[in-house]
mmCIF file of C-alpha atoms and ligand atoms in Angstrom:
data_model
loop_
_atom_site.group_PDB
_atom_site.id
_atom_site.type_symbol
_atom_site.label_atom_id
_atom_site.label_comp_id
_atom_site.label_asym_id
_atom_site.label_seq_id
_atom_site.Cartn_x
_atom_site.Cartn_y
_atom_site.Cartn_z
ATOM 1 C CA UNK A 1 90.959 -34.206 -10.151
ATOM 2 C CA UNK A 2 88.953 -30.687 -8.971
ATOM 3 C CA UNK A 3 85.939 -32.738 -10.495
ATOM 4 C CA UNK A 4 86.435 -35.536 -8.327
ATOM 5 C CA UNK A 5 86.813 -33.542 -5.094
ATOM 6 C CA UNK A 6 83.807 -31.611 -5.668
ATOM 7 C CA UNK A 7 82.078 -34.812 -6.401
ATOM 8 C CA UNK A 8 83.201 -36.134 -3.345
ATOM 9 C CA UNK A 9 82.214 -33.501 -1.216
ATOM 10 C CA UNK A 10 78.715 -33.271 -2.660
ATOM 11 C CA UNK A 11 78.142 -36.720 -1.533
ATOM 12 C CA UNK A 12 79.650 -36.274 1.479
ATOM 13 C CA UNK A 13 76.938 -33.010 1.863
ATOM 14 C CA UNK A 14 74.103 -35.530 1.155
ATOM 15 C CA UNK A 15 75.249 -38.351 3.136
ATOM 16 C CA UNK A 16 75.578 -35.899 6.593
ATOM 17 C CA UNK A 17 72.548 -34.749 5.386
ATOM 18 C CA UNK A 18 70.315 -37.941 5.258
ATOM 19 C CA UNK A 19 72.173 -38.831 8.482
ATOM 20 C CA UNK A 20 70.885 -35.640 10.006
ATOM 21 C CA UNK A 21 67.353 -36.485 9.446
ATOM 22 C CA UNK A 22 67.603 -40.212 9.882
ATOM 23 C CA UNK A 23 68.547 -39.459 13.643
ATOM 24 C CA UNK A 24 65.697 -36.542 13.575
ATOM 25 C CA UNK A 25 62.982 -38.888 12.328
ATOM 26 C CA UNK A 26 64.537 -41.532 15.181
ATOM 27 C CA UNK A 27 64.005 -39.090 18.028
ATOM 28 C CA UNK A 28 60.949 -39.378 20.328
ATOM 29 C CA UNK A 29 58.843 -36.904 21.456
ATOM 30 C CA UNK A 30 58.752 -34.867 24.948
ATOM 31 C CA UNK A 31 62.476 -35.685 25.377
ATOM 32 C CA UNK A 32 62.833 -39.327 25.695
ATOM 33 C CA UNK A 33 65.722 -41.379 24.725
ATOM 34 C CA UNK A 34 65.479 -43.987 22.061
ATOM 35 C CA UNK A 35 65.566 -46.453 25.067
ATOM 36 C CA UNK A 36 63.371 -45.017 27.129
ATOM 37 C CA UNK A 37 60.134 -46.410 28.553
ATOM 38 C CA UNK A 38 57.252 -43.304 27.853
ATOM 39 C CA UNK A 39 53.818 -43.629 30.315
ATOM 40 C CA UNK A 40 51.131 -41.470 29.841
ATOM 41 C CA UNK A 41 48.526 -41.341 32.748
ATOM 42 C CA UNK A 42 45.735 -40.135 31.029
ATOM 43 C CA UNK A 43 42.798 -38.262 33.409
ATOM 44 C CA UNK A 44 39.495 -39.587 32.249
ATOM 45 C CA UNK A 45 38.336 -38.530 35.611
ATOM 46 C CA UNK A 46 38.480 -41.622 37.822
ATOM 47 C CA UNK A 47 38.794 -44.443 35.449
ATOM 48 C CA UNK A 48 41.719 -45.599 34.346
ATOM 49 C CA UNK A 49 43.378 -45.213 30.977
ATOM 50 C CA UNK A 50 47.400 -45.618 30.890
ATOM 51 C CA UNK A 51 49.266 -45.648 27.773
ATOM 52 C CA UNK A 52 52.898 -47.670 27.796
ATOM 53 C CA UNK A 53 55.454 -46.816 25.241
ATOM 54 C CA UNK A 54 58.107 -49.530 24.710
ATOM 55 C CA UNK A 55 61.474 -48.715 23.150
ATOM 56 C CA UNK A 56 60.475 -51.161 20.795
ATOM 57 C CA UNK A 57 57.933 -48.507 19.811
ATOM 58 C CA UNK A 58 55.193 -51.069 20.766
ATOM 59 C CA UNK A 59 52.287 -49.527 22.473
ATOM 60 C CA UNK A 60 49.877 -51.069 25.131
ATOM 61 C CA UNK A 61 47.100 -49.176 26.805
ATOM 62 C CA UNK A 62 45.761 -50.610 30.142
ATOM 63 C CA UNK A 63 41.773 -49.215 30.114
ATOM 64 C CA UNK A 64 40.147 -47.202 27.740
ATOM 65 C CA UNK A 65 38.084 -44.641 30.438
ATOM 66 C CA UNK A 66 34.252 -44.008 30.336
ATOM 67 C CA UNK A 67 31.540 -44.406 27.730
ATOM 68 C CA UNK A 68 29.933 -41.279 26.476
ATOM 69 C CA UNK A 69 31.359 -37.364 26.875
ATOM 70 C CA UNK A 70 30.877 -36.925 22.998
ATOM 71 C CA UNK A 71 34.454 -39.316 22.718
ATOM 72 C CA UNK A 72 36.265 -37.477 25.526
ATOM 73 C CA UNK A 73 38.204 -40.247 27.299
ATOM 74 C CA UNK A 74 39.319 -41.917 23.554
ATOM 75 C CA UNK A 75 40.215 -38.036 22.487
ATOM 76 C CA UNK A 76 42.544 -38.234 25.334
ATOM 77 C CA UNK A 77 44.268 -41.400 24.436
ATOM 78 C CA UNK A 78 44.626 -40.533 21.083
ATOM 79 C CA UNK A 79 45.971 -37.057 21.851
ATOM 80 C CA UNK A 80 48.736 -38.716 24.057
ATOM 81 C CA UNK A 81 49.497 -41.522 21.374
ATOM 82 C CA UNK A 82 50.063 -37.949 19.578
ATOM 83 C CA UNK A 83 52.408 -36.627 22.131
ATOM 84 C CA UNK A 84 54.444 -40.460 21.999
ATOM 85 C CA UNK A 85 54.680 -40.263 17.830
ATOM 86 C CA UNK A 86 52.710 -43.552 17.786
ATOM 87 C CA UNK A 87 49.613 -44.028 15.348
ATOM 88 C CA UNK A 88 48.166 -47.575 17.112
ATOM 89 C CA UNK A 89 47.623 -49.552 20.091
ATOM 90 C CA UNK A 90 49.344 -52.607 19.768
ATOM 91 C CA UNK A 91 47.477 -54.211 23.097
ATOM 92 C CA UNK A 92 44.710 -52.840 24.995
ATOM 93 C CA UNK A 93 44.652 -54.808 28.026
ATOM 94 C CA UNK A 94 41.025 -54.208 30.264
ATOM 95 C CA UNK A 95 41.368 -54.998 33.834
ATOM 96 C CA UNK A 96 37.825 -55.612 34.305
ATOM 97 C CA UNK A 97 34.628 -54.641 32.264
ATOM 98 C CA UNK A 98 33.226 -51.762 34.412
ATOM 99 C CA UNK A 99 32.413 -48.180 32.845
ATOM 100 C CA UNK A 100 35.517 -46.323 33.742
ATOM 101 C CA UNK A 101 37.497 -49.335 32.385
ATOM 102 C CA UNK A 102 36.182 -50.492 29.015
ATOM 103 C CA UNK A 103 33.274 -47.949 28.948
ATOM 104 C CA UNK A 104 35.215 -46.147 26.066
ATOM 105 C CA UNK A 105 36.404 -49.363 23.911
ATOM 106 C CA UNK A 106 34.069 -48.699 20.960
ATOM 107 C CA UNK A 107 35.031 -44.817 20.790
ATOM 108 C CA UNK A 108 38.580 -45.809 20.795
ATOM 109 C CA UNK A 109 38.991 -48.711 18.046
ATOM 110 C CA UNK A 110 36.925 -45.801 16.429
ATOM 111 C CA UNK A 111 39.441 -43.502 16.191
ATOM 112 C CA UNK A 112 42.580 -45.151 16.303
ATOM 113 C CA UNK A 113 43.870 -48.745 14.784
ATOM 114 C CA UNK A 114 43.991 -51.682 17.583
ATOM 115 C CA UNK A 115 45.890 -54.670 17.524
ATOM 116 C CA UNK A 116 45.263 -57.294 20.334
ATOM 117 C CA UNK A 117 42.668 -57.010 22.910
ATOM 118 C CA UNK A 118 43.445 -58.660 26.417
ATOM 119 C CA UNK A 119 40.936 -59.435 29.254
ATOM 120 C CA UNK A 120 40.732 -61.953 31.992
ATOM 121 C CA UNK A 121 37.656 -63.780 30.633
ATOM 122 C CA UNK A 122 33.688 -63.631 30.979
ATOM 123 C CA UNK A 123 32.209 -60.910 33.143
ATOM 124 C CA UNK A 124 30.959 -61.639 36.179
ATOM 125 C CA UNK A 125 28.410 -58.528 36.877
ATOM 126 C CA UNK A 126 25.661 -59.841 34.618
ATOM 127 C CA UNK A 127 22.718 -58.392 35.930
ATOM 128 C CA UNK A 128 20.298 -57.907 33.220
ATOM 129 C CA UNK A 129 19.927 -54.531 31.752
ATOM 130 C CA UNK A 130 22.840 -53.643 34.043
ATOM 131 C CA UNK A 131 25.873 -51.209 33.463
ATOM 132 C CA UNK A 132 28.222 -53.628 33.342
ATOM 133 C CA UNK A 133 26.629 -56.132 31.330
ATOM 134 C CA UNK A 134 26.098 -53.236 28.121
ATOM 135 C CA UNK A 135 29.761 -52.490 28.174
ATOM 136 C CA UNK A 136 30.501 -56.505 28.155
ATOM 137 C CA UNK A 137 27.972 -57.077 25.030
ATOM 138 C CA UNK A 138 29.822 -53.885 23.157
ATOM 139 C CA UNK A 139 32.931 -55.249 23.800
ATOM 140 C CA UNK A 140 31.718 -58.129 22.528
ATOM 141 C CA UNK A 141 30.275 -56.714 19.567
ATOM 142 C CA UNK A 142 33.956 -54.971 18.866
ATOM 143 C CA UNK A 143 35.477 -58.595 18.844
ATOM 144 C CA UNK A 144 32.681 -60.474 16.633
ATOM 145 C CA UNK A 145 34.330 -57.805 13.585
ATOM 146 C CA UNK A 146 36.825 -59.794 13.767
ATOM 147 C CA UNK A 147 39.490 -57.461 13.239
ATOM 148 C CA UNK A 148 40.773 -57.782 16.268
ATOM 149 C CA UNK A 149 43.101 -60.300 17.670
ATOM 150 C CA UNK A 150 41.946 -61.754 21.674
ATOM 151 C CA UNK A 151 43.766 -63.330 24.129
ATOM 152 C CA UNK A 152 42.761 -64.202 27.886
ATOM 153 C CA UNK A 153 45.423 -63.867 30.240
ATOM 154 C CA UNK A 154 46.293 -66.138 33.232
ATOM 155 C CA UNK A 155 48.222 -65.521 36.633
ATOM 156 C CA UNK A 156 51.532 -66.267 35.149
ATOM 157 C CA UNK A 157 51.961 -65.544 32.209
ATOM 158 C CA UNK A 158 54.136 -63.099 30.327
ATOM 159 C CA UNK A 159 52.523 -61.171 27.567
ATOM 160 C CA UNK A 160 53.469 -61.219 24.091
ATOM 161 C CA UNK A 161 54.724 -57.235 23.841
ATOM 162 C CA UNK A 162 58.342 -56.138 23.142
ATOM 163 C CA UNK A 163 60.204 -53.993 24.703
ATOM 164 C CA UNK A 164 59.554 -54.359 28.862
ATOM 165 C CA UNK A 165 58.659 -58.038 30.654
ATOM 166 C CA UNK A 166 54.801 -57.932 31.872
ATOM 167 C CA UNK A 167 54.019 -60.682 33.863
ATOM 168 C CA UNK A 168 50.030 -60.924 34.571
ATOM 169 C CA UNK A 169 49.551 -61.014 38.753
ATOM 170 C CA UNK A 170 45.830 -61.925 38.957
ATOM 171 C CA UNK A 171 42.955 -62.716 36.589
ATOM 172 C CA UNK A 172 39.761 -63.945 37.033
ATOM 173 C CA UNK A 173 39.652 -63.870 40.453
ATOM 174 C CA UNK A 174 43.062 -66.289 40.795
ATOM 175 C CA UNK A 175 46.985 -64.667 41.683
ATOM 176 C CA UNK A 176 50.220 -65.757 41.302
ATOM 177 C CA UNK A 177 50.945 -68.884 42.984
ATOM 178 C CA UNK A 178 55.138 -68.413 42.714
ATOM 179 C CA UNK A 179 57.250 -65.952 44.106
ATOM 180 C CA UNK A 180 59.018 -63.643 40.847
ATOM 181 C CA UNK A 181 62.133 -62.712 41.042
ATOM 182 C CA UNK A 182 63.001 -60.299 44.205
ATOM 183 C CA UNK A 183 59.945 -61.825 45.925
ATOM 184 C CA UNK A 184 59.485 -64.841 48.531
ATOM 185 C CA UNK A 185 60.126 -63.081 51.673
ATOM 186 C CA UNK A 186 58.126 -63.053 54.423
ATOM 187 C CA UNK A 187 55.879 -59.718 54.793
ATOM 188 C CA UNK A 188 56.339 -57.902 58.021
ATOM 189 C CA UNK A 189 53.283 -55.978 57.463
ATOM 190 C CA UNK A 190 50.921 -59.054 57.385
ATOM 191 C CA UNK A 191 50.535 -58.335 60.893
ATOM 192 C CA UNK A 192 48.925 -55.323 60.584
ATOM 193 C CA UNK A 193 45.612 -56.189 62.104
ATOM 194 C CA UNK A 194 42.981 -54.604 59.078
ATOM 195 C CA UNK A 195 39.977 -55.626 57.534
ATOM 196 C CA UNK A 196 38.342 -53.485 54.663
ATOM 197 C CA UNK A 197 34.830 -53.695 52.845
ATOM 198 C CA UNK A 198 34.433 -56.835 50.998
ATOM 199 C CA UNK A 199 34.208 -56.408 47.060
ATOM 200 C CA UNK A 200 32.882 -59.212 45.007
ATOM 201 C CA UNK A 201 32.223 -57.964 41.625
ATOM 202 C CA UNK A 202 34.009 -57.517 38.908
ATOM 203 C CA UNK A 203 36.722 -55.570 40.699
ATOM 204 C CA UNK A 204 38.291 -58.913 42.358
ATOM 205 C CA UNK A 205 38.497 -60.068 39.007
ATOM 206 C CA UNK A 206 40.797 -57.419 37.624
ATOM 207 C CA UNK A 207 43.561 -58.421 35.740
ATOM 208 C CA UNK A 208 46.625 -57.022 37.281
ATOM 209 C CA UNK A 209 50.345 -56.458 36.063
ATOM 210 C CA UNK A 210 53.965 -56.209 37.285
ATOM 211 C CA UNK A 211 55.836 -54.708 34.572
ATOM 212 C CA UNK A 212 59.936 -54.718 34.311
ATOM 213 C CA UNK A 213 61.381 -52.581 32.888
ATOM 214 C CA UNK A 214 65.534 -52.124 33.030
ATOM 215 C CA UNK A 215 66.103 -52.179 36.498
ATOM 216 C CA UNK A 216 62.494 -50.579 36.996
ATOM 217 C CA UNK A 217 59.266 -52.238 38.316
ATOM 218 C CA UNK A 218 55.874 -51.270 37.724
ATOM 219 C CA UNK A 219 52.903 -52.602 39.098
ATOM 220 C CA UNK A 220 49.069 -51.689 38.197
ATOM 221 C CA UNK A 221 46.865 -54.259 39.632
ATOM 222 C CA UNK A 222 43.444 -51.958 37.785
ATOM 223 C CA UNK A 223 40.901 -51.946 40.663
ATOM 224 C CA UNK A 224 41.917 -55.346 42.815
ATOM 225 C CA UNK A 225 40.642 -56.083 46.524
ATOM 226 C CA UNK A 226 42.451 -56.201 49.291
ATOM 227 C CA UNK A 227 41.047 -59.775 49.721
ATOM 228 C CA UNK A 228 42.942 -60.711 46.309
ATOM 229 C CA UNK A 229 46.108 -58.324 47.648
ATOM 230 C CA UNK A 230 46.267 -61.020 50.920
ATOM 231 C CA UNK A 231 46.684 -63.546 48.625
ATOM 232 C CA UNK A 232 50.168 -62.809 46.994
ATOM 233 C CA UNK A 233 51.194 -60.400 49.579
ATOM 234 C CA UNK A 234 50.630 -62.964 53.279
ATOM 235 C CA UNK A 235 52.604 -64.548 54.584
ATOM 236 C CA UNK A 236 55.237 -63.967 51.586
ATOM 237 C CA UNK A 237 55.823 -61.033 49.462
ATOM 238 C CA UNK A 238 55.714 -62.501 45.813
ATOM 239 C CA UNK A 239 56.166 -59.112 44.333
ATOM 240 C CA UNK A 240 58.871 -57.955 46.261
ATOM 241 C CA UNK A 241 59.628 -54.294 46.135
ATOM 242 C CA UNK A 242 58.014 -52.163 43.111
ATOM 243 C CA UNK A 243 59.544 -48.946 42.138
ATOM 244 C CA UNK A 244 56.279 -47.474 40.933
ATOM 245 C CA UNK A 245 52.573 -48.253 42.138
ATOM 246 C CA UNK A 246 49.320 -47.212 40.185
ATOM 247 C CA UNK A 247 47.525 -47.175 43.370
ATOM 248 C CA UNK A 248 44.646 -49.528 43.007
ATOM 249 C CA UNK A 249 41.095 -48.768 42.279
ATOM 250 C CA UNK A 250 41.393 -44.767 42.147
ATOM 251 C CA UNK A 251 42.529 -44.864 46.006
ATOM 252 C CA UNK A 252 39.266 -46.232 47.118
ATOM 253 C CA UNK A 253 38.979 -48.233 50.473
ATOM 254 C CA UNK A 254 38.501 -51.710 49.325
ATOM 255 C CA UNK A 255 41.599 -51.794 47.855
ATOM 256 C CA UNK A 256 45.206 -50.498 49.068
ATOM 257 C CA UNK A 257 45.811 -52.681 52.046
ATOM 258 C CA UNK A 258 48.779 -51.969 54.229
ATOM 259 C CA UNK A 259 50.465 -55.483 53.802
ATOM 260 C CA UNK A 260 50.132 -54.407 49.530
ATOM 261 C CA UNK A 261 51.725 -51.350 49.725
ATOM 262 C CA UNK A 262 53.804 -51.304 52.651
ATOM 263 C CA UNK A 263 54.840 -54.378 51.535
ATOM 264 C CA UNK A 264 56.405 -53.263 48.225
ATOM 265 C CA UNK A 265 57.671 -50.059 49.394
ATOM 266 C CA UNK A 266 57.108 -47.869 46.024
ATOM 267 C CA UNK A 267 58.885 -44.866 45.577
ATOM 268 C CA UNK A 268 56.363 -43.269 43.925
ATOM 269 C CA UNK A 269 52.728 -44.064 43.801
ATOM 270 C CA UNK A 270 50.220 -42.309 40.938
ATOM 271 C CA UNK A 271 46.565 -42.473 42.124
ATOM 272 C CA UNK A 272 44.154 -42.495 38.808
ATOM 273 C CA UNK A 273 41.287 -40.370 41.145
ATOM 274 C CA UNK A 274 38.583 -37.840 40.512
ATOM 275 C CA UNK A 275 37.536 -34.898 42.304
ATOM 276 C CA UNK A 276 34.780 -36.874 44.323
ATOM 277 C CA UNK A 277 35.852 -39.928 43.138
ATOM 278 C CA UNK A 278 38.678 -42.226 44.856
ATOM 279 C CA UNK A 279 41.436 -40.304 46.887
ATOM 280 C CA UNK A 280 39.849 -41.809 50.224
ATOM 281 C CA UNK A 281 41.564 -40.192 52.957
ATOM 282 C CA UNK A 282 42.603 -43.979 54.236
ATOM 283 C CA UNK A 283 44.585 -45.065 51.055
ATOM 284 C CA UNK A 284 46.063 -41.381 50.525
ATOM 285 C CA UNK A 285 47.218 -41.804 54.310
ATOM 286 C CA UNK A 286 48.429 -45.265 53.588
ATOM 287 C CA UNK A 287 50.243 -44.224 50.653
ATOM 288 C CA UNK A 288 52.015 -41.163 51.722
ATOM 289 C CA UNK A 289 52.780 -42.855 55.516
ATOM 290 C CA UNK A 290 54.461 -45.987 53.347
ATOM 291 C CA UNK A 291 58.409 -46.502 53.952
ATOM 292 C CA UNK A 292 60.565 -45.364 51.327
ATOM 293 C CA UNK A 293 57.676 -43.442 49.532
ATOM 294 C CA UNK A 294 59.138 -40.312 47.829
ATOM 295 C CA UNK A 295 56.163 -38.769 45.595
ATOM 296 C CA UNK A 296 52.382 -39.456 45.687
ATOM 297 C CA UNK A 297 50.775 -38.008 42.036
ATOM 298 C CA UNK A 298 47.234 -37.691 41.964
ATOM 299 C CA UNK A 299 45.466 -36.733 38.964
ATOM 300 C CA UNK A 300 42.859 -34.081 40.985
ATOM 301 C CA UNK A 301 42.579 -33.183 44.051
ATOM 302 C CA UNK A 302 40.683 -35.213 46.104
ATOM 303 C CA UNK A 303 37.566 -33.497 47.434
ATOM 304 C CA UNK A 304 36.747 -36.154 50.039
ATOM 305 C CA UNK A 305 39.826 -34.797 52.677
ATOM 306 C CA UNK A 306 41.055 -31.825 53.389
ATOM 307 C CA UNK A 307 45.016 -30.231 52.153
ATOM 308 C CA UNK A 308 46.542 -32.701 55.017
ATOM 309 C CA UNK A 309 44.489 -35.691 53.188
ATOM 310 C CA UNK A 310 46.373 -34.884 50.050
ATOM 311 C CA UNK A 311 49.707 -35.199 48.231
ATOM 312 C CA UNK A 312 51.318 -31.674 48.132
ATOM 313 C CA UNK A 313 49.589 -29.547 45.396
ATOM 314 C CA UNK A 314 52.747 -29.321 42.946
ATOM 315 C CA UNK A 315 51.719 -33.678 42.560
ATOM 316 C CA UNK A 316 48.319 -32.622 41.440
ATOM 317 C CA UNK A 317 47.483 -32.580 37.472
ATOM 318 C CA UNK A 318 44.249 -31.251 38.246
ATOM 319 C CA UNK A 319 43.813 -28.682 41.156
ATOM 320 C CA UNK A 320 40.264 -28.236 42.656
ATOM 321 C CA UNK A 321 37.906 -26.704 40.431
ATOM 322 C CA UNK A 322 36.510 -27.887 36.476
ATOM 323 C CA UNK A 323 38.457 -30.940 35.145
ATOM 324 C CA UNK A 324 41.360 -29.880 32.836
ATOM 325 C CA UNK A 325 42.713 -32.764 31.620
ATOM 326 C CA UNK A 326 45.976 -32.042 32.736
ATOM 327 C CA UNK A 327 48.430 -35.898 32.426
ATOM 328 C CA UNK A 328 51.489 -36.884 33.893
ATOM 329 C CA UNK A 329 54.220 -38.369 31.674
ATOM 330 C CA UNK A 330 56.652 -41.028 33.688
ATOM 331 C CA UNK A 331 60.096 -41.426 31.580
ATOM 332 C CA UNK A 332 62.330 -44.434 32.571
ATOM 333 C CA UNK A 333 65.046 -45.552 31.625
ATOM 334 C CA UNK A 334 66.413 -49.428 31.941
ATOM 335 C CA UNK A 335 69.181 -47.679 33.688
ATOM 336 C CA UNK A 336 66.475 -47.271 36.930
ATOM 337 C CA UNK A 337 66.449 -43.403 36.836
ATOM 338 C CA UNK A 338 63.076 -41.773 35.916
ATOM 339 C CA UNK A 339 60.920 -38.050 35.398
ATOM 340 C CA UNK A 340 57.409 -37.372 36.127
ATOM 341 C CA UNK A 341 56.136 -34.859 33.863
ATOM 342 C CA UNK A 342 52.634 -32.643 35.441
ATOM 343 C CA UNK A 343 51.088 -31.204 32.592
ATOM 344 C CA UNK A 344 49.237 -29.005 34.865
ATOM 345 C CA UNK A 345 52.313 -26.762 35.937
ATOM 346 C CA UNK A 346 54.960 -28.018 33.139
ATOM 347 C CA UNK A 347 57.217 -29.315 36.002
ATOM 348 C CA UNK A 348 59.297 -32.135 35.647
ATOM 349 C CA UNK A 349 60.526 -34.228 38.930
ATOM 350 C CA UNK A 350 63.628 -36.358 38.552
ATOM 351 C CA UNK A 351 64.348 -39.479 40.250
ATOM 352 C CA UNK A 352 68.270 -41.119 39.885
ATOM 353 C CA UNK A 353 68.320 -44.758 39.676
ATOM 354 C CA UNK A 354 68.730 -46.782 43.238
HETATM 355 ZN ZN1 LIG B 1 37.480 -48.296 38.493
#
C-alpha cells in the first residue's frame, strides 16, 4: 500500500512537471498571449520591413529593407524573428521591387529559411542598368533555385496564411472593385479639394493589404499613390475604418491623401521614415490632424520639420542623431485591445479594445 502511494505521487511529481514545461515551451516571447497577434516594425531606415506573427505561429514579412550595409536590414529581421521565437518566414510578401523594399531579399533567404514569396507581378521600372531593374533580376535569380514557392496576388484575394484574414487591396496597378465588410459608405472627405505629385513607377503598383485580425484591422498599402488611394477611397469608402495604418510610402507626399486617411480614421498610424527620408511635414500634419487619431509612431525623427512637424518624442524609436535601430512591437489581441512597444525608451502604450 505505502509502495503504491509513493508510486503514485512520483508520477504525479513528473506529470506537474512535464505540464510545467509544456506550458513554458508554449509561451511567447516579450509577453504575448498564445492568441495574440506579434508585429515587429523593423527600422531599416526608410524602407519597409514588417514582420507579422500569427497565433498560428505562421510568420509573414511584408519587405525585406535595402541591399548592402554588410547584411544590416536582414540582421534586423532575423534578430526580431529572434525576439518572436520563430526560426522562418513562412511568406515574404514585396510590395513593389524598389531598393528599400526587396533590396535585401538575397541577404535574407541567406540567413534565414523562406517559404512562399508573394509579389504583384513583372516590374515596371525597367530601365536598363537601372536600380530597380538589378533588384528585379536578383529576385529573380532567388526564384529560378527553385526552393521557393511564388504566387502573384490579385485585388481580391485572400492569402493563403493562418492565423489573421489578409485580403490583397491593390496590385499591379488595379484595387478592389467591392466594398469589404464595414466599407461602402460614401466618403465625406472626397471633397477635400487636393491634388499631389503624380507617381507612375513602381510605387502605384504596390501591392497593398488590409489585414483582420479579431476585431482589429490593419492596413499597409507599402508605398501606394494617392491616385490609386482615389480609387477605393471616392466616392465610397471600401475599407471602412482601420484600427491601425502603416502610413504609406515612409510619409512622403505622393501618397497619404486626406480622403485615405481621414477616411479610415486609424487610431494609430506607424510611419516606416528615416531621418531625411519620408516624415514630410504634409502627411505628418495629415496624420496627426486625422479624427479619432490617438498615437502617431515614427521610427526617427523626421529631419525635414521642425518638433511641431513631429509626433511627440516618447512615439519616436529613433531620436535625432546616428540610427539605432531601435523597433516598435504592436501586440493585439482578437479581443481589439493592443500595446505598442518603443524599443528606444522600453515604454509600452496600451490601447483597450473599442
Ligand atoms: Zn519605399
Amino acid at each position: 500500500m505505502t509502495l503504491f502511494v509513493r508510486a503514485h505521487k512520483r508520477q504525479w511529481a513528473w506529470m506537474l512537471l512535464a505540464l510545467f514545461v509544456a506550458i513554458a515551451a508554449g509561451l511567447p516571447k516579450a509577453g504575448a498571449a498564445k492568441r495574440d497577434l506579434q508585429v515587429y516594425f523593423i527600422d531599416v531606415e526608410g524602407g519597409q520591413s514588417t514582420l507579422f506573427v500569427t497565433p498560428t505561429g505562421q510568420t509573414l514579412l511584408i519587405d525585406t529593407g535595402w541591399p548592402d550595409n554588410e547584411g544590416r536590414d536582414a540582421d534586423r529581421i532575423v534578430a526580431a524573428a529572434k525576439s518572436a521565437g520563430v526560426t522562418r518566414i513562412d511568406y515574404v510578401l514585396l510590395t513593389h521591387y524598389h531598393d528599400d523594399h526587396s533590396g535585401g531579399i538575397p541577404q535574407l533567404v541567406d540567413k534565414i529559411p523562406v517559404g512562399t514569396f508573394i509579389d504583384h507581378g513583372a516590374n515596371i521600372d525597367t530601365k536598363p542598368g537601372g536600380p530597380t531593374e538589378k533588384i528585379y533580376a536578383a529576385y529573380q535569380q532567388v526564384l529560378a533555385t527553385g526552393k521557393y514557392k511564388h504566387m502573384v496576388a490579385h485585388p481580391g484575394d485572400v492569402l493563403p496564411i493562418t492565423g489573421m484574414k489578409v485580403t490583397v487591396i491593390s496590385s499591379d496597378g488595379n484595387v478592389i472593385g467591392h466594398p469589404l465588410p464595414g466599407g461602402g459608405e460614401t466618403n465625406q472627405y472626397c471633397s477635400v479639394p487636393e491634388t499631389k505629385p503624380m507617381d507612375h513607377s513602381e510605387n502605384s503598383h504596390s501591392l497593398g493589404v488590409l489585414i483582420n485580425f479579431g476585431k482589429l484591422k490593419i492596413l499597409d498599402l507599402g508605398d501606394l499613390t494617392w491616385d490609386k488611394e482615389m480609387l477605393f477611397m471616392c466616392p465610397v469608402n471600401r475599407l471602412g475604418s482601420v484600427d491601425i495604418l502603416v502610413v504609406s510610402h515612409h510619409g512622403l507626399n505622393p501618397s497619404s491623401s486626406h480622403a485615405l486617411v481621414n477616411g479610415i480614421h486609424p487610431r494609430v498610424a506607424i510611419m516606416n521614415n528615416a531621418a531625411a527620408k519620408g516624415g514630410a511635414p504634409q502627411v505628418i500634419d495629415t496624420v496627426l490632424q486625422s479624427p479619432g487619431l490617438e498615437t502617431l509612431w515614427q521610427l526617427h525623427f523626421s529631419e525635414k520639420g521642425g518638433a511641431e512637424h513631429n509626433t511627440a518624442a516618447q512615439y519616436i524609436a529613433n531620436p535625432q542623431g546616428a540610427d539605432l535601430g531601435n523597433y516598435f512591437v504592436l501586440t493585439a489581441s482578437p479581443k481589439g485591445s493592443f500595446t505598442v512597444f518603443n524599443s528606444g525608451d522600453k515604454q509600452t502604450k496600451t490601447y483597450a479594445a473599442k
